[in-house]
Coordinates of C-alpha atoms in Angstrom, one line a residue:
M1 CA 122.4 86.2 87.4
P2 CA 119.6 84.2 88.8
D3 CA 116.8 83.2 86.5
S4 CA 113.2 83.4 87.7
T5 CA 110.8 80.6 87.1
A6 CA 107.5 81.9 85.8
T7 CA 107.2 83.1 82.2
L8 CA 105.1 85.7 80.4
E9 CA 102.3 83.9 78.7
R10 CA 102.5 83.5 75.0
P11 CA 99.6 84.2 72.7
G12 CA 97.0 81.5 72.8
E13 CA 97.5 80.5 76.4
D14 CA 94.8 81.0 79.0
A15 CA 94.9 84.5 80.6
P16 CA 95.6 84.7 84.3
S17 CA 92.8 85.1 86.8
H18 CA 92.0 88.7 87.7
A19 CA 90.0 88.0 90.8
A20 CA 92.7 89.3 93.0
N21 CA 93.3 92.5 91.0
P22 CA 91.0 95.3 92.3
H23 CA 91.8 97.5 89.3
H24 CA 91.1 95.0 86.5
S25 CA 87.5 96.2 85.7
R26 CA 88.6 99.9 85.4
R27 CA 92.1 99.3 84.0
W28 CA 91.7 101.3 80.8
A29 CA 90.4 104.4 82.6
I30 CA 93.4 104.0 85.0
L31 CA 95.7 103.9 82.0
V32 CA 94.4 107.3 80.8
M33 CA 94.9 108.8 84.2
I34 CA 98.4 107.4 84.5
G35 CA 99.2 108.5 81.0
L36 CA 98.2 112.1 81.8
A37 CA 100.4 112.1 84.9
Q38 CA 103.4 110.7 83.0
L39 CA 102.9 113.2 80.2
M40 CA 102.9 116.0 82.7
V41 CA 106.2 114.8 84.3
V42 CA 107.9 114.2 80.9
L43 CA 106.9 117.3 79.1
D44 CA 107.8 119.5 82.1
A45 CA 111.4 118.8 81.3
T46 CA 111.2 120.6 78.0
V47 CA 108.0 122.8 78.0
V48 CA 109.9 125.4 80.1
N49 CA 112.9 125.5 77.8
I50 CA 110.9 127.3 75.1
A51 CA 109.6 129.8 77.6
L52 CA 113.0 130.7 79.2
P53 CA 113.8 133.8 77.0
S54 CA 110.4 135.2 77.8
A55 CA 110.7 134.4 81.5
Q56 CA 114.2 136.0 81.6
A57 CA 112.9 139.2 80.0
D58 CA 110.0 139.3 82.5
L59 CA 111.9 138.6 85.7
G60 CA 115.2 140.1 84.7
F61 CA 117.6 137.3 85.6
S62 CA 121.0 136.5 84.2
N63 CA 122.0 133.8 81.6
D64 CA 123.7 131.8 84.4
A65 CA 120.4 131.8 86.4
R66 CA 118.6 130.7 83.3
Q67 CA 120.4 127.4 83.2
W68 CA 119.4 126.7 86.8
V69 CA 115.7 126.8 85.9
V70 CA 116.3 123.6 84.1
T71 CA 119.0 122.2 86.4
A72 CA 117.0 122.7 89.6
Y73 CA 114.3 120.3 88.3
A74 CA 116.8 117.7 87.1
L75 CA 118.8 117.7 90.4
A76 CA 115.8 117.2 92.6
F77 CA 114.1 114.7 90.3
G78 CA 117.1 112.6 89.6
S79 CA 118.5 112.4 93.1
L80 CA 115.2 111.5 94.9
L81 CA 113.7 109.0 92.5
L82 CA 114.8 105.9 94.4
L83 CA 113.5 107.3 97.6
G84 CA 110.2 108.2 95.9
G85 CA 109.9 104.7 94.6
R86 CA 110.5 103.1 97.9
L87 CA 108.1 105.4 99.7
A88 CA 105.4 104.3 97.2
D89 CA 106.1 100.7 98.2
L90 CA 106.1 101.5 101.9
F91 CA 103.1 103.8 102.2
G92 CA 101.0 102.8 99.2
R93 CA 101.2 103.6 95.5
K94 CA 97.8 105.3 95.5
N95 CA 98.8 107.6 98.3
A96 CA 102.2 108.4 96.6
F97 CA 100.4 109.1 93.3
L98 CA 97.9 111.5 94.8
V99 CA 100.3 113.3 97.0
G100 CA 102.7 113.7 94.0
L101 CA 99.9 115.1 91.8
A102 CA 98.7 117.5 94.4
G103 CA 102.2 118.7 95.3
F104 CA 103.2 119.1 91.6
A105 CA 100.1 121.2 90.9
A106 CA 100.6 123.4 93.9
V107 CA 104.3 124.2 93.2
S108 CA 103.5 124.7 89.5
A109 CA 101.0 127.4 90.5
I110 CA 103.7 129.0 92.6
G111 CA 106.2 128.9 89.7
G112 CA 103.6 130.4 87.3
A113 CA 103.1 133.3 89.8
A114 CA 106.8 133.8 90.4
S115 CA 107.8 137.4 90.9
S116 CA 111.6 136.7 91.1
I117 CA 114.1 134.1 89.9
E118 CA 114.5 132.8 93.4
M119 CA 110.8 132.0 93.6
L120 CA 110.9 130.3 90.2
L121 CA 113.9 128.2 91.1
I122 CA 112.3 127.0 94.4
A123 CA 109.2 126.0 92.5
R124 CA 111.2 124.1 89.9
A125 CA 113.1 122.2 92.6
A126 CA 109.9 121.4 94.3
Q127 CA 108.4 120.1 91.0
G128 CA 111.4 117.8 90.9
I129 CA 110.7 116.5 94.4
F130 CA 107.1 115.8 93.8
G131 CA 107.9 114.4 90.3
A132 CA 110.3 111.9 92.0
L133 CA 107.4 110.7 94.1
L134 CA 104.8 110.7 91.2
A135 CA 106.8 109.1 88.4
P136 CA 107.6 105.7 90.0
A137 CA 104.2 105.5 91.6
A138 CA 102.6 105.9 88.2
L139 CA 104.7 103.2 86.6
S140 CA 104.3 100.8 89.5
L141 CA 100.5 101.3 89.3
L142 CA 100.7 100.4 85.6
T143 CA 102.7 97.3 86.5
T144 CA 100.3 96.1 89.1
T145 CA 97.1 97.0 87.2
F146 CA 97.9 95.3 83.9
T147 CA 98.7 91.6 84.7
D148 CA 97.3 90.1 81.5
P149 CA 100.2 89.7 79.1
K150 CA 98.5 90.9 76.0
E151 CA 96.8 93.9 77.7
R152 CA 100.1 94.7 79.5
G153 CA 101.8 94.9 76.1
R154 CA 99.2 97.5 74.9
A155 CA 99.4 99.5 78.1
F156 CA 103.2 99.7 78.1
G157 CA 103.2 100.6 74.4
V158 CA 101.1 103.6 75.2
Y159 CA 103.2 104.4 78.3
G160 CA 106.4 104.0 76.4
A161 CA 105.2 106.2 73.6
I162 CA 104.4 108.9 76.1
G163 CA 107.8 108.6 77.6
G164 CA 109.5 108.8 74.2
G165 CA 107.4 111.5 72.6
G166 CA 106.5 113.6 75.6
A167 CA 109.6 115.7 75.3
A168 CA 108.8 116.6 71.7
I169 CA 105.2 117.4 72.7
G170 CA 106.6 119.6 75.4
L171 CA 108.5 121.6 72.8
L172 CA 105.3 122.1 70.8
L173 CA 103.2 123.0 73.8
G174 CA 105.8 125.4 75.2
G175 CA 105.9 127.2 71.9
V176 CA 102.1 127.5 71.6
L177 CA 101.6 128.7 75.2
T178 CA 104.5 131.2 75.1
E179 CA 103.5 132.7 71.7
Y180 CA 99.7 132.9 72.3
L181 CA 99.4 133.2 76.0
D182 CA 102.3 133.8 78.3
W183 CA 105.4 132.0 79.6
R184 CA 103.7 131.5 82.9
W185 CA 101.2 129.1 81.3
C186 CA 104.0 126.7 80.8
M187 CA 103.8 126.2 84.5
Y188 CA 100.0 126.7 84.9
V189 CA 99.2 124.0 82.4
N190 CA 100.5 121.4 84.8
I191 CA 97.5 122.2 87.1
V192 CA 95.1 121.1 84.4
F193 CA 96.9 117.8 83.9
A194 CA 97.2 117.2 87.7
V195 CA 93.6 118.0 88.6
I196 CA 92.2 115.6 86.0
A197 CA 94.6 112.8 87.0
F198 CA 93.9 113.5 90.7
I199 CA 90.2 113.2 90.3
G200 CA 90.6 110.0 88.3
G201 CA 93.0 108.6 90.8
T202 CA 90.7 109.3 93.7
L203 CA 87.8 107.6 92.0
L204 CA 89.5 104.7 90.3
L205 CA 92.3 103.5 92.5
R206 CA 92.2 101.2 95.4
R207 CA 94.8 101.0 98.1
Q208 CA 97.2 98.1 97.4
E209 CA 99.6 96.8 100.1
Q210 CA 101.6 93.7 100.7
D211 CA 100.5 91.5 103.6
G212 CA 102.7 91.2 106.6
P213 CA 104.8 93.7 108.5
R214 CA 105.9 96.9 106.8
P215 CA 109.7 97.0 106.3
K216 CA 111.6 100.0 107.6
L217 CA 113.1 102.7 105.4
D218 CA 116.8 102.2 104.7
L219 CA 118.2 105.5 105.9
P220 CA 121.9 104.9 105.2
G221 CA 120.9 103.7 101.7
T222 CA 118.6 106.6 101.2
I223 CA 121.3 109.1 102.1
T224 CA 124.1 107.6 100.0
A225 CA 121.9 107.0 97.0
S226 CA 120.3 110.4 97.0
A227 CA 123.6 112.2 97.6
G228 CA 125.4 110.1 95.0
L229 CA 122.8 110.7 92.3
F230 CA 122.7 114.4 93.2
A231 CA 126.5 114.6 92.8
L232 CA 126.5 112.8 89.5
V233 CA 123.7 114.9 88.0
Y234 CA 125.3 118.1 89.4
G235 CA 128.7 117.2 88.1
F236 CA 127.4 116.5 84.6
S237 CA 125.3 119.7 84.6
N238 CA 128.4 121.7 85.5
A239 CA 130.2 120.1 82.6
E240 CA 127.9 122.0 80.2
H241 CA 129.6 125.3 81.0
D242 CA 132.8 124.4 83.0
S243 CA 135.9 122.6 81.9
W244 CA 136.0 118.8 82.6
S245 CA 139.2 119.7 84.6
S246 CA 137.2 121.9 86.9
V247 CA 136.7 120.7 90.5
T248 CA 133.0 121.4 90.2
V249 CA 132.9 118.7 87.5
W250 CA 135.4 116.0 88.4
G251 CA 135.0 116.6 92.1
F252 CA 131.3 116.0 92.1
L253 CA 131.5 113.1 89.6
G254 CA 134.1 111.4 91.8
A255 CA 132.0 112.0 94.9
G256 CA 129.0 110.5 93.1
V257 CA 130.9 107.4 92.1
V258 CA 132.2 106.9 95.7
L259 CA 128.8 107.4 97.2
L260 CA 127.0 105.1 94.8
A261 CA 129.7 102.4 95.4
A262 CA 129.1 102.7 99.1
F263 CA 125.3 102.5 98.4
A264 CA 125.9 99.2 96.5
V265 CA 127.8 97.7 99.4
L266 CA 125.2 98.8 102.0
Q267 CA 122.4 97.3 100.0
Q268 CA 123.9 93.8 100.4
R269 CA 124.2 94.2 104.2
V270 CA 121.1 96.0 105.5
R271 CA 117.9 94.1 106.4
H272 CA 115.6 96.3 104.4
P273 CA 117.5 97.7 101.4
L274 CA 116.3 100.7 99.5
L275 CA 117.1 98.9 96.2
P276 CA 117.2 95.2 96.7
M277 CA 119.8 93.5 94.5
R278 CA 117.2 91.0 93.5
V279 CA 115.6 93.8 91.4
L280 CA 118.8 94.4 89.4
L281 CA 120.4 91.0 89.1
D282 CA 118.0 89.6 86.6
R283 CA 119.5 89.6 83.1
D284 CA 116.4 90.8 81.4
R285 CA 115.8 93.7 83.9
G286 CA 119.5 94.6 83.9
G287 CA 119.6 94.7 80.1
S288 CA 116.4 96.8 80.1
Y289 CA 117.8 99.3 82.6
L290 CA 120.9 99.7 80.5
A291 CA 118.8 100.2 77.4
M292 CA 116.8 103.0 79.0
F293 CA 120.1 104.6 80.2
L294 CA 121.7 104.5 76.7
L295 CA 118.4 105.6 74.9
A296 CA 118.3 108.7 77.2
I297 CA 121.8 109.6 76.2
G298 CA 121.1 109.4 72.5
M299 CA 117.7 111.0 72.6
F300 CA 119.2 114.2 74.1
S301 CA 121.0 114.9 70.8
I302 CA 117.8 114.6 68.8
F303 CA 115.8 117.1 70.9
L304 CA 118.5 119.6 71.7
F305 CA 120.7 119.9 68.7
L306 CA 118.0 119.3 66.2
T307 CA 116.0 122.1 67.8
F308 CA 119.0 124.4 67.4
Y309 CA 119.3 123.4 63.7
V310 CA 115.7 123.9 62.7
Q311 CA 115.4 127.2 64.5
Q312 CA 118.8 128.7 63.7
N313 CA 119.4 127.3 60.2
L314 CA 115.9 126.6 58.9
K315 CA 114.5 129.6 60.7
F316 CA 111.6 127.7 62.3
T317 CA 109.5 129.4 64.9
P318 CA 109.1 127.6 68.3
I319 CA 105.7 126.3 67.2
Q320 CA 107.0 125.2 63.8
S321 CA 109.8 123.4 65.6
G322 CA 107.4 121.5 67.8
F323 CA 105.3 120.5 64.8
G324 CA 108.4 119.4 63.1
F325 CA 109.0 116.7 65.7
L326 CA 105.4 115.3 65.4
P327 CA 106.3 112.8 62.6
M328 CA 108.8 111.2 64.9
V329 CA 106.2 111.1 67.7
A330 CA 103.7 109.3 65.3
T331 CA 106.2 106.6 64.2
L332 CA 107.4 106.2 67.8
M333 CA 103.8 105.6 69.1
A334 CA 103.0 103.2 66.3
A335 CA 106.2 101.2 66.8
A336 CA 105.9 101.2 70.6
T337 CA 102.3 99.9 70.7
T338 CA 103.0 97.2 68.1
A339 CA 106.2 96.1 69.8
T340 CA 104.7 95.6 73.2
S341 CA 101.3 94.2 72.2
V342 CA 102.2 92.0 69.3
L343 CA 105.9 91.3 69.1
L344 CA 107.1 91.2 72.8
P345 CA 104.8 88.4 73.9
R346 CA 105.8 86.3 70.9
F347 CA 109.5 87.0 70.5
G348 CA 110.7 88.5 73.8
P349 CA 112.9 91.5 74.2
K350 CA 116.2 90.1 72.8
P351 CA 115.4 90.7 69.1
L352 CA 113.4 93.9 69.7
V353 CA 115.5 96.1 71.9
P354 CA 118.8 95.7 70.0
T355 CA 117.1 95.9 66.6
G356 CA 115.3 99.1 67.7
M357 CA 118.6 100.6 68.9
L358 CA 120.2 99.7 65.5
I359 CA 117.4 101.3 63.6
A360 CA 117.6 104.5 65.7
A361 CA 121.4 104.5 65.2
A362 CA 120.8 104.3 61.4
G363 CA 118.4 107.3 61.7
L364 CA 120.9 109.3 63.6
W365 CA 123.7 108.4 61.1
W366 CA 121.4 109.5 58.3
L367 CA 120.7 112.8 60.1
S368 CA 124.4 113.4 60.5
A369 CA 124.5 114.1 56.7
I370 CA 122.7 117.4 57.0
D371 CA 124.5 120.6 56.1
V372 CA 123.8 124.3 55.9
G373 CA 121.9 123.8 52.7
S374 CA 119.6 121.0 53.8
T375 CA 115.9 121.4 54.0
Y376 CA 113.4 119.9 56.5
A377 CA 111.8 117.6 53.9
G378 CA 115.0 116.6 52.3
G379 CA 117.3 116.2 55.3
V380 CA 115.4 116.0 58.5
L381 CA 112.0 114.4 58.0
G382 CA 113.1 110.9 56.9
P383 CA 115.7 110.4 59.6
L384 CA 113.2 111.6 62.3
M385 CA 110.7 109.0 61.3
V386 CA 113.3 106.3 61.2
M387 CA 114.5 107.3 64.7
G388 CA 110.9 107.2 65.9
V389 CA 110.5 103.6 64.8
G390 CA 113.8 102.6 66.4
I391 CA 113.2 104.3 69.7
G392 CA 109.6 103.0 69.9
L393 CA 110.7 99.5 69.1
S394 CA 113.3 99.5 71.8
M395 CA 112.1 101.8 74.6
A396 CA 108.6 100.4 75.2
P397 CA 109.7 96.8 75.4
A398 CA 112.6 97.7 77.7
M399 CA 110.3 99.7 80.0
S400 CA 107.9 96.8 80.2
V401 CA 110.5 94.1 80.8
A402 CA 112.3 96.4 83.4
T403 CA 109.2 96.1 85.6
F404 CA 108.0 92.7 84.7
G405 CA 108.1 89.9 87.3
V406 CA 109.1 92.2 90.1
Q407 CA 107.6 91.2 93.5
L408 CA 104.8 93.5 94.6
R409 CA 106.8 94.9 97.5
D410 CA 109.5 96.1 95.0
A411 CA 107.3 97.5 92.2
G412 CA 107.8 101.1 93.2
V413 CA 111.6 101.0 93.5
A414 CA 111.9 99.0 90.3
S415 CA 109.9 101.6 88.5
A416 CA 112.0 104.3 90.1
S417 CA 115.1 102.6 88.7
V418 CA 113.7 103.0 85.2
N419 CA 113.2 106.7 85.7
T420 CA 116.6 107.1 87.4
M421 CA 118.3 105.5 84.4
Q422 CA 116.6 107.9 82.1
Q423 CA 117.4 111.0 84.2
V424 CA 121.1 110.1 84.7
G425 CA 121.4 109.1 81.1
G426 CA 119.9 112.4 80.0
S427 CA 122.3 114.3 82.2
I428 CA 125.3 112.4 80.9
G429 CA 124.1 112.9 77.3
T430 CA 123.7 116.7 78.0
A431 CA 127.3 117.0 79.2
L432 CA 129.0 114.5 77.0
L433 CA 127.5 115.4 73.6
S434 CA 127.6 119.2 74.4
T435 CA 131.3 118.9 75.0
L436 CA 131.9 116.9 71.9
A437 CA 129.9 119.3 69.8
A438 CA 131.7 122.4 71.3
N439 CA 135.1 120.8 70.6
S440 CA 134.1 119.9 67.1
A441 CA 133.0 123.5 66.4
T442 CA 136.3 124.8 67.8
S443 CA 138.3 122.4 65.6
F444 CA 136.3 123.3 62.5
L445 CA 137.1 127.0 63.0
A446 CA 140.8 126.6 63.9
G447 CA 143.1 128.2 61.3
R448 CA 140.3 129.6 59.2
A449 CA 139.5 133.3 58.5
P450 CA 136.4 134.4 60.3
M451 CA 133.4 134.7 58.0
P452 CA 129.6 134.7 58.7
Q453 CA 129.0 131.6 56.6
L454 CA 131.8 129.8 58.4
A455 CA 130.2 130.2 61.8
A456 CA 127.0 128.6 60.5
Q457 CA 129.0 125.8 59.0
A458 CA 130.8 125.2 62.3
A459 CA 127.5 125.1 64.2
V460 CA 126.0 122.5 61.8
H461 CA 129.3 120.5 62.0
S462 CA 128.9 120.5 65.8
Y463 CA 125.4 119.2 65.5
T464 CA 126.3 116.4 63.1
T465 CA 129.2 115.4 65.4
A466 CA 126.7 115.0 68.2
F467 CA 124.4 112.9 66.0
T468 CA 127.3 110.7 64.9
W469 CA 128.4 110.0 68.5
A470 CA 124.8 109.3 69.5
A471 CA 124.5 106.8 66.7
V472 CA 127.7 105.1 68.0
I473 CA 126.2 105.0 71.5
F474 CA 123.0 103.4 70.2
A475 CA 125.0 100.9 68.1
A476 CA 127.1 99.9 71.1
G477 CA 123.9 99.6 73.2
A478 CA 122.5 97.2 70.6
V479 CA 125.5 94.9 71.0
I480 CA 125.5 95.0 74.8
T481 CA 121.8 94.5 75.2
G482 CA 121.8 91.8 72.6
L483 CA 124.3 89.9 74.8
L484 CA 122.5 90.6 78.1
L485 CA 118.8 89.9 77.2
R486 CA 117.7 86.3 77.2
P487 CA 115.9 84.7 74.3
G488 CA 112.2 84.1 74.5
A489 CA 109.4 85.7 76.4
P490 CA 110.4 87.6 79.6
R491 CA 110.6 85.5 82.7
G492 CA 109.7 86.6 86.2
E493 CA 107.4 86.1 89.1
A494 CA 103.8 86.9 88.6
V495 CA 102.6 90.1 90.2
V496 CA 99.2 89.5 91.9
P497 CA 98.1 92.6 93.8
A498 CA 96.4 92.5 97.1
V499 CA 93.8 95.0 98.2
H500 CA 93.1 96.5 101.6
G501 CA 90.4 99.0 102.4

């Protein structure tokens, strides 16, 4: 893979000139605004989960339809991310950011006012569409706003902490809103986030574009990438409730692989590719994308199966469950900000990302020791905090390096690739770990007389199986990323924004 020439400055070197960066003087206010937008997108994947039973009782839909409230968002979001990122590059990151915010707020209002399951599903799919435009625009704005190495580290530490802890915050917020207000406020709350971020974006952002002619949109690449990602996410979503031998699973997964292979071939032949290979074929970026993909697979088991455990075995309420994840959020934020602001400029990603994944693997392995008699303080709290340290140490540097050194014209699609890896990784984690957990529970019960206590033991055994496999995935990721990432500070071309208008 080709090496780039410029390097990230190490501590003590002169900071780059910021004369060409129109956002430098207001960068920290921009970070707050981008953070709000990112938090809205991330927590929306989980805030609705807590509200689903209440929404089902209110609107009277079936259990099968309940799953689609989650899947509709994931399908639209995951399949359109690359297109959203490239649209931000072509038509301006500020424009994409503001349109994404306005659209997300509008369809959230429609979802909150839904009078039928069909109306709610349309709103959730539309949230995914606008989220696919908003998420890469936010990350690419962060990339082009913070060009000073030390400040970039702090900014990406905050952003990475939001990305890692936002799902847990969504569980807490969903519990509070559902219990004290109404399930509809899990949709309406997005309007508050979006309005604040929209006002901030309008006042603080300047239009940034690349000089020269605007490239055309790669229609064949857009169609094959979007259809391929849709098929993959849909196939893995079906695997949650259908057999892996079902045509709705392997058929869509096979179609997804074929379409993405065709997409890869097309990207090397078209004049204006949707995802230029120069973005992917850097070792540091490639290793970082892989890290984000594997972290998303493992993080699924933490939020889903541990939520089941604390609610069904420890009898936590939804609000208590949300508060139970806060120690992990605290250690994740501390590790993320320290890793990117202090450690990454000095040591580079090679020691940080693999070490963080090993620490997270150790936390998951520790968590796999819980049983039906474990307590939160004795069996859950310690592993959660260890996992927070590991995920923060690996995710924030990986997110920073994945977008470092990308040419300005590719910042949006490079950012979209980060989100795509997370979304596809989460979908694979959902299907794979759910299947492993279900098989484990079935095997545990085989040949045993049915007893109430045995069912609880089988459930906990399924959770610990998922935690163990997630630990193995993290450990394997540590080895692979350790081989891929280069030693020393990240290398890449300097991003110097240009301003127009």
